[in-house]
Amino acid sequence: MTLAEALLNGLKEHGAAELFGIPGDFALPFFKVIEQSGILPFYTLSHEPGVGFAADASGRCRGSLGVAVVTYGAGAFNMLNSVACAYAEKSPLVVISGAPGISELQGDLLLHHQIKTLGSQYEVMKEFTCDQVLLNDPAKAPEQIARVLRSCLEQSRPVYIEFPRDLVNAPCDPVPLLPSTTAEPQALTDCASEILGRLATAEKPVILAGVEVRRYGLEDKVAELSRRLQLPVATSFMGRGLFSDSDCQLIGSYIGMAGDQSISETVETSDQLLMLGVIVCDSNFGVSAKRLDIRHTINASDQEVKVGYHSYQQLSLTELVDELLNQTEVTNHHASPVKPNYPRNLEADDSSIVPTDIARAVNDLFDRDGPMPIASDIGDCLFTAMDMDNTQLVAPGYYATMGFGVPAGMGLQASTGQRPIILVGDGAFQMTGWELGNCRRYGWDPIVLLFNNSCWGMLATFQPESSFNHLDDWHFANMSASLGGDGVRVQTRAELQAALNMAVATRGRFQLIEIMMTPDARSATLQQFVEAQGRRTGMRKG
Ligand code: TPW
């Protein structure tokens, strides 16, 4: 077997479902093997940020490896922001970059795509990934690739593999599966019993579940734990979409000052808050992290469990949840999830559209036809998603990069086969909306709900006095036909409902619904979020 084949088989055996990429001359030999071997399905897109987001979404929604393959320099650096997003939001993304051949390294001649030195890219990637390897020795490569892929899965963070183009066909052994790293058994037992002891004596214990629960495939186990302990469960903002298929007493998503105040109160007044895999950040907490009293929190994430002010190191969330289950009695107690009061029953009249109407229309659709997964961009579309039924959601809720939604939805459909709803603002659509042009050749048919308020609305909410936040009218719906899909512009609730029904009924082509709204039509959640953020940063008085 060759080094390229060993890498592709290794990726597959470690859980990769497909590859997304854009070639370049430093990557052409590897791309040739990718195509000819057919080891993994392979999709090319148009712009490297989209490649990174699509691969990230694949990894997120399957809790396994997403893979992005790019060329050296221009390709890899073009994708850096997506890698940053995956790092920040703990997504298991494998970045593979073609590179100059070993035989090209001698001599004074600069190579194209080179910045300072030929090692610059590797150094930059060290900062954006949790483990890296330069495949310059086929004898060591199997072990090195195995280590890097294990790091990717165990830490659920991006890793970097640099592949010199003249070693693609070098003979190589298969990539092994390394044993997973495990916690010190006594530390694990003690940690779990300390946690259970604290929960047993608390009056109002609550579980707050975050993204790691999905990343490590722990939804059912955490749901089981909550039933055994009879604890209510809230998800973080980033964890939205968790437990959509699980039986637990889900009370909704905690977004601090920006969200439902009864959920905020339950979480903030809990005298023992068990945070499982939560990214403790401003957006997750609706900028109210200070409201949590550390003495009464248990925070398990990043292979560490902090109990009040002390911590247990090198202990994964998976091991912790398993041990908590070990130490608790099986019950046949059924959960009684609180049915959140999401808006539904859209009045299909001639009124102009506001974001809540879009949530209503989507919830009505789910009531009729069953839930669909959602990929959302950042912007008011994501805050509006908080008013949609709890279905699978991928979104950059913490790193908050624009441009995620469209390619992420495509990655989601590629890897799961499910038809997604994509939520995106006009500003973000200007960045990566063009990737939709790649749907036709792969048979993807996402339904895209484009929130067109003709502005960078979130920014305009922060700073309404600035006219640079206004955007021109690009008539996105008109562009759909040439991109291989169907597009329609809607101005009223009746038109929105009709367009959504038509989109659902039409399979095989992407369906773009360009929803026209006034710049000041925004969700209550966005308004509250911006006000809370403004108070915290002093950007806005309120
Ligand atoms: C890659 C900064 C955050 S929100 C926003 C900007 C420019 C406006 C988004 O406008 P859109 O949605 O998509 O029309 P809406 O609902 O606000 O009207 N560059 C990147 N990422 C971010 N987050 C920014 C800039 C930003």
mmCIF file with all atom_site columns, N, CA and C and ligand atoms in Angstrom, residues 81 377-381 399-403 424-429 431 451-461 469 471 526, ligand 1:
data_model
loop_
_atom_site.group_PDB
_atom_site.id
_atom_site.type_symbol
_atom_site.label_atom_id
_atom_site.label_alt_id
_atom_site.label_comp_id
_atom_site.label_asym_id
_atom_site.label_entity_id
_atom_site.label_seq_id
_atom_site.pdbx_PDB_ins_code
_atom_site.Cartn_x
_atom_site.Cartn_y
_atom_site.Cartn_z
_atom_site.occupancy
_atom_site.B_iso_or_equiv
_atom_site.pdbx_formal_charge
_atom_site.auth_seq_id
_atom_site.auth_comp_id
_atom_site.auth_asym_id
_atom_site.auth_atom_id
_atom_site.pdbx_PDB_model_num
ATOM   1   N N   . ASN A 1 81  ? -9.605  30.433 8.934  1.00 0.00 ? 81  ASN A N   1
ATOM   2   C CA  . ASN A 1 81  ? -10.707 30.866 9.795  1.00 0.00 ? 81  ASN A CA  1
ATOM   3   C C   . ASN A 1 81  ? -11.639 29.695 10.135 1.00 0.00 ? 81  ASN A C   1
ATOM   4   N N   . ASP A 1 377 ? -26.147 30.043 10.209 1.00 0.00 ? 377 ASP A N   1
ATOM   5   C CA  . ASP A 1 377 ? -25.041 30.995 10.260 1.00 0.00 ? 377 ASP A CA  1
ATOM   6   C C   . ASP A 1 377 ? -25.183 31.805 11.542 1.00 0.00 ? 377 ASP A C   1
ATOM   7   N N   . ILE A 1 378 ? -24.241 32.720 11.755 1.00 0.00 ? 378 ILE A N   1
ATOM   8   C CA  . ILE A 1 378 ? -24.382 33.654 12.875 1.00 0.00 ? 378 ILE A CA  1
ATOM   9   C C   . ILE A 1 378 ? -25.230 34.824 12.367 1.00 0.00 ? 378 ILE A C   1
ATOM   10  N N   . GLY A 1 379 ? -25.917 35.477 13.271 1.00 0.00 ? 379 GLY A N   1
ATOM   11  C CA  . GLY A 1 379 ? -26.791 36.584 12.869 1.00 0.00 ? 379 GLY A CA  1
ATOM   12  C C   . GLY A 1 379 ? -28.138 36.336 13.516 1.00 0.00 ? 379 GLY A C   1
ATOM   13  N N   . ASP A 1 380 ? -29.110 37.144 13.166 1.00 0.00 ? 380 ASP A N   1
ATOM   14  C CA  . ASP A 1 380 ? -30.403 36.971 13.813 1.00 0.00 ? 380 ASP A CA  1
ATOM   15  C C   . ASP A 1 380 ? -31.035 35.624 13.467 1.00 0.00 ? 380 ASP A C   1
ATOM   16  N N   . CYS A 1 381 ? -30.587 35.033 12.353 1.00 0.00 ? 381 CYS A N   1
ATOM   17  C CA  . CYS A 1 381 ? -31.142 33.712 12.022 1.00 0.00 ? 381 CYS A CA  1
ATOM   18  C C   . CYS A 1 381 ? -30.852 32.717 13.145 1.00 0.00 ? 381 CYS A C   1
ATOM   19  N N   . TYR A 1 399 ? -17.705 30.832 18.337 1.00 0.00 ? 399 TYR A N   1
ATOM   20  C CA  . TYR A 1 399 ? -16.698 31.540 17.543 1.00 0.00 ? 399 TYR A CA  1
ATOM   21  C C   . TYR A 1 399 ? -17.366 32.599 16.661 1.00 0.00 ? 399 TYR A C   1
ATOM   22  N N   . ALA A 1 400 ? -18.627 32.333 16.307 1.00 0.00 ? 400 ALA A N   1
ATOM   23  C CA  . ALA A 1 400 ? -19.475 33.326 15.646 1.00 0.00 ? 400 ALA A CA  1
ATOM   24  C C   . ALA A 1 400 ? -18.923 33.819 14.315 1.00 0.00 ? 400 ALA A C   1
ATOM   25  N N   . THR A 1 401 ? -18.395 32.912 13.519 1.00 0.00 ? 401 THR A N   1
ATOM   26  C CA  . THR A 1 401 ? -17.943 33.356 12.205 1.00 0.00 ? 401 THR A CA  1
ATOM   27  C C   . THR A 1 401 ? -19.097 33.368 11.213 1.00 0.00 ? 401 THR A C   1
ATOM   28  N N   . MET A 1 402 ? -19.127 34.392 10.395 1.00 0.00 ? 402 MET A N   1
ATOM   29  C CA  . MET A 1 402 ? -20.088 34.393 9.290  1.00 0.00 ? 402 MET A CA  1
ATOM   30  C C   . MET A 1 402 ? -19.596 33.446 8.202  1.00 0.00 ? 402 MET A C   1
ATOM   31  N N   . GLY A 1 403 ? -20.515 32.980 7.379  1.00 0.00 ? 403 GLY A N   1
ATOM   32  C CA  . GLY A 1 403 ? -20.153 32.139 6.240  1.00 0.00 ? 403 GLY A CA  1
ATOM   33  C C   . GLY A 1 403 ? -20.268 30.656 6.526  1.00 0.00 ? 403 GLY A C   1
ATOM   34  N N   . VAL A 1 424 ? -29.651 31.659 7.098  1.00 0.00 ? 424 VAL A N   1
ATOM   35  C CA  . VAL A 1 424 ? -28.509 32.531 6.802  1.00 0.00 ? 424 VAL A CA  1
ATOM   36  C C   . VAL A 1 424 ? -28.991 33.955 6.554  1.00 0.00 ? 424 VAL A C   1
ATOM   37  N N   . GLY A 1 425 ? -28.203 34.936 6.990  1.00 0.00 ? 425 GLY A N   1
ATOM   38  C CA  . GLY A 1 425 ? -28.509 36.339 6.722  1.00 0.00 ? 425 GLY A CA  1
ATOM   39  C C   . GLY A 1 425 ? -27.937 36.759 5.372  1.00 0.00 ? 425 GLY A C   1
ATOM   40  N N   . ASP A 1 426 ? -28.363 37.920 4.890  1.00 0.00 ? 426 ASP A N   1
ATOM   41  C CA  . ASP A 1 426 ? -27.860 38.350 3.577  1.00 0.00 ? 426 ASP A CA  1
ATOM   42  C C   . ASP A 1 426 ? -26.368 38.673 3.625  1.00 0.00 ? 426 ASP A C   1
ATOM   43  N N   . GLY A 1 427 ? -25.891 39.205 4.755  1.00 0.00 ? 427 GLY A N   1
ATOM   44  C CA  . GLY A 1 427 ? -24.457 39.499 4.854  1.00 0.00 ? 427 GLY A CA  1
ATOM   45  C C   . GLY A 1 427 ? -23.635 38.219 4.765  1.00 0.00 ? 427 GLY A C   1
ATOM   46  N N   . ALA A 1 428 ? -24.025 37.210 5.529  1.00 0.00 ? 428 ALA A N   1
ATOM   47  C CA  . ALA A 1 428 ? -23.282 35.945 5.523  1.00 0.00 ? 428 ALA A CA  1
ATOM   48  C C   . ALA A 1 428 ? -23.438 35.247 4.172  1.00 0.00 ? 428 ALA A C   1
ATOM   49  N N   . PHE A 1 429 ? -24.609 35.399 3.556  1.00 0.00 ? 429 PHE A N   1
ATOM   50  C CA  . PHE A 1 429 ? -24.814 34.752 2.257  1.00 0.00 ? 429 PHE A CA  1
ATOM   51  C C   . PHE A 1 429 ? -23.875 35.348 1.207  1.00 0.00 ? 429 PHE A C   1
ATOM   52  N N   . MET A 1 431 ? -20.973 36.018 1.651  1.00 0.00 ? 431 MET A N   1
ATOM   53  C CA  . MET A 1 431 ? -19.641 35.411 1.837  1.00 0.00 ? 431 MET A CA  1
ATOM   54  C C   . MET A 1 431 ? -19.533 34.018 1.206  1.00 0.00 ? 431 MET A C   1
ATOM   55  N N   . PHE A 1 451 ? -32.498 35.259 5.406  1.00 0.00 ? 451 PHE A N   1
ATOM   56  C CA  . PHE A 1 451 ? -33.093 36.391 6.128  1.00 0.00 ? 451 PHE A CA  1
ATOM   57  C C   . PHE A 1 451 ? -32.518 37.670 5.514  1.00 0.00 ? 451 PHE A C   1
ATOM   58  N N   . ASN A 1 452 ? -33.225 38.248 4.554  1.00 0.00 ? 452 ASN A N   1
ATOM   59  C CA  . ASN A 1 452 ? -32.680 39.433 3.880  1.00 0.00 ? 452 ASN A CA  1
ATOM   60  C C   . ASN A 1 452 ? -33.264 40.718 4.476  1.00 0.00 ? 452 ASN A C   1
ATOM   61  N N   . ASN A 1 453 ? -32.500 41.296 5.406  1.00 0.00 ? 453 ASN A N   1
ATOM   62  C CA  . ASN A 1 453 ? -32.910 42.571 6.007  1.00 0.00 ? 453 ASN A CA  1
ATOM   63  C C   . ASN A 1 453 ? -32.075 43.717 5.453  1.00 0.00 ? 453 ASN A C   1
ATOM   64  N N   . SER A 1 454 ? -31.366 43.459 4.353  1.00 0.00 ? 454 SER A N   1
ATOM   65  C CA  . SER A 1 454 ? -30.556 44.476 3.660  1.00 0.00 ? 454 SER A CA  1
ATOM   66  C C   . SER A 1 454 ? -29.584 45.185 4.593  1.00 0.00 ? 454 SER A C   1
ATOM   67  N N   . CYS A 1 455 ? -29.076 44.465 5.571  1.00 0.00 ? 455 CYS A N   1
ATOM   68  C CA  . CYS A 1 455 ? -28.050 45.074 6.431  1.00 0.00 ? 455 CYS A CA  1
ATOM   69  C C   . CYS A 1 455 ? -27.308 44.007 7.223  1.00 0.00 ? 455 CYS A C   1
ATOM   70  N N   . TRP A 1 456 ? -26.191 44.420 7.804  1.00 0.00 ? 456 TRP A N   1
ATOM   71  C CA  . TRP A 1 456 ? -25.517 43.617 8.807  1.00 0.00 ? 456 TRP A CA  1
ATOM   72  C C   . TRP A 1 456 ? -26.261 43.886 10.118 1.00 0.00 ? 456 TRP A C   1
ATOM   73  N N   . GLY A 1 457 ? -27.371 43.193 10.265 1.00 0.00 ? 457 GLY A N   1
ATOM   74  C CA  . GLY A 1 457 ? -28.333 43.548 11.298 1.00 0.00 ? 457 GLY A CA  1
ATOM   75  C C   . GLY A 1 457 ? -27.808 43.484 12.715 1.00 0.00 ? 457 GLY A C   1
ATOM   76  N N   . MET A 1 458 ? -27.024 42.462 13.030 1.00 0.00 ? 458 MET A N   1
ATOM   77  C CA  . MET A 1 458 ? -26.518 42.375 14.402 1.00 0.00 ? 458 MET A CA  1
ATOM   78  C C   . MET A 1 458 ? -25.676 43.597 14.727 1.00 0.00 ? 458 MET A C   1
ATOM   79  N N   . LEU A 1 459 ? -24.878 43.999 13.744 1.00 0.00 ? 459 LEU A N   1
ATOM   80  C CA  . LEU A 1 459 ? -24.014 45.152 13.994 1.00 0.00 ? 459 LEU A CA  1
ATOM   81  C C   . LEU A 1 459 ? -24.838 46.431 14.076 1.00 0.00 ? 459 LEU A C   1
ATOM   82  N N   . ALA A 1 460 ? -25.877 46.494 13.234 1.00 0.00 ? 460 ALA A N   1
ATOM   83  C CA  . ALA A 1 460 ? -26.739 47.670 13.264 1.00 0.00 ? 460 ALA A CA  1
ATOM   84  C C   . ALA A 1 460 ? -27.479 47.751 14.602 1.00 0.00 ? 460 ALA A C   1
ATOM   85  N N   . THR A 1 461 ? -27.715 46.601 15.219 1.00 0.00 ? 461 THR A N   1
ATOM   86  C CA  . THR A 1 461 ? -28.376 46.616 16.527 1.00 0.00 ? 461 THR A CA  1
ATOM   87  C C   . THR A 1 461 ? -27.427 47.196 17.578 1.00 0.00 ? 461 THR A C   1
ATOM   88  N N   . ASN A 1 469 ? -23.430 49.824 7.813  1.00 0.00 ? 469 ASN A N   1
ATOM   89  C CA  . ASN A 1 469 ? -24.065 48.524 8.048  1.00 0.00 ? 469 ASN A CA  1
ATOM   90  C C   . ASN A 1 469 ? -25.183 48.214 7.051  1.00 0.00 ? 469 ASN A C   1
ATOM   91  N N   . LEU A 1 471 ? -26.733 47.190 3.532  1.00 0.00 ? 471 LEU A N   1
ATOM   92  C CA  . LEU A 1 471 ? -26.255 46.423 2.374  1.00 0.00 ? 471 LEU A CA  1
ATOM   93  C C   . LEU A 1 471 ? -27.172 46.668 1.178  1.00 0.00 ? 471 LEU A C   1
ATOM   94  N N   . LEU A 1 526 ? -32.234 38.371 19.970 1.00 0.00 ? 526 LEU A N   1
ATOM   95  C CA  . LEU A 1 526 ? -31.102 39.181 19.511 1.00 0.00 ? 526 LEU A CA  1
ATOM   96  C C   . LEU A 1 526 ? -31.087 40.518 20.251 1.00 0.00 ? 526 LEU A C   1
HETATM 97  C C1  . TPW B 2 .   ? -16.227 36.297 9.052  1.00 0.00 ? 1   TPW B C1  1
HETATM 98  C C2  . TPW B 2 .   ? -18.744 40.369 12.286 1.00 0.00 ? 1   TPW B C2  1
HETATM 99  C C3  . TPW B 2 .   ? -21.038 39.656 13.148 1.00 0.00 ? 1   TPW B C3  1
HETATM 100 S S1  . TPW B 2 .   ? -22.683 39.700 12.753 1.00 0.00 ? 1   TPW B S1  1
HETATM 101 C C4  . TPW B 2 .   ? -22.424 40.564 11.331 1.00 0.00 ? 1   TPW B C4  1
HETATM 102 C C5  . TPW B 2 .   ? -21.062 40.827 11.166 1.00 0.00 ? 1   TPW B C5  1
HETATM 103 C C6  . TPW B 2 .   ? -20.517 41.583 9.999  1.00 0.00 ? 1   TPW B C6  1
HETATM 104 C C7  . TPW B 2 .   ? -23.574 40.919 10.442 1.00 0.00 ? 1   TPW B C7  1
HETATM 105 C C8  . TPW B 2 .   ? -24.221 39.696 9.862  1.00 0.00 ? 1   TPW B C8  1
HETATM 106 O O1  . TPW B 2 .   ? -25.099 40.106 8.845  1.00 0.00 ? 1   TPW B O1  1
HETATM 107 P P1  . TPW B 2 .   ? -26.161 39.126 8.232  1.00 0.00 ? 1   TPW B P1  1
HETATM 108 O O2  . TPW B 2 .   ? -27.130 38.765 9.459  1.00 0.00 ? 1   TPW B O2  1
HETATM 109 O O3  . TPW B 2 .   ? -25.516 37.873 7.831  1.00 0.00 ? 1   TPW B O3  1
HETATM 110 O O4  . TPW B 2 .   ? -26.919 39.843 7.191  1.00 0.00 ? 1   TPW B O4  1
HETATM 111 P P2  . TPW B 2 .   ? -27.955 39.773 10.413 1.00 0.00 ? 1   TPW B P2  1
HETATM 112 O O5  . TPW B 2 .   ? -29.019 38.930 11.023 1.00 0.00 ? 1   TPW B O5  1
HETATM 113 O O6  . TPW B 2 .   ? -27.010 40.277 11.453 1.00 0.00 ? 1   TPW B O6  1
HETATM 114 O O7  . TPW B 2 .   ? -28.499 40.869 9.556  1.00 0.00 ? 1   TPW B O7  1
HETATM 115 N N1  . TPW B 2 .   ? -16.716 38.668 9.582  1.00 0.00 ? 1   TPW B N1  1
HETATM 116 C C9  . TPW B 2 .   ? -16.886 37.365 9.904  1.00 0.00 ? 1   TPW B C9  1
HETATM 117 N N2  . TPW B 2 .   ? -17.608 36.987 10.945 1.00 0.00 ? 1   TPW B N2  1
HETATM 118 C C10 . TPW B 2 .   ? -18.177 37.930 11.741 1.00 0.00 ? 1   TPW B C10 1
HETATM 119 N N3  . TPW B 2 .   ? -18.858 37.508 12.808 1.00 0.00 ? 1   TPW B N3  1
HETATM 120 C C11 . TPW B 2 .   ? -18.073 39.307 11.436 1.00 0.00 ? 1   TPW B C11 1
HETATM 121 C C12 . TPW B 2 .   ? -17.315 39.618 10.350 1.00 0.00 ? 1   TPW B C12 1
HETATM 122 C C13 . TPW B 2 .   ? -20.262 40.290 12.205 1.00 0.00 ? 1   TPW B C13 1
#
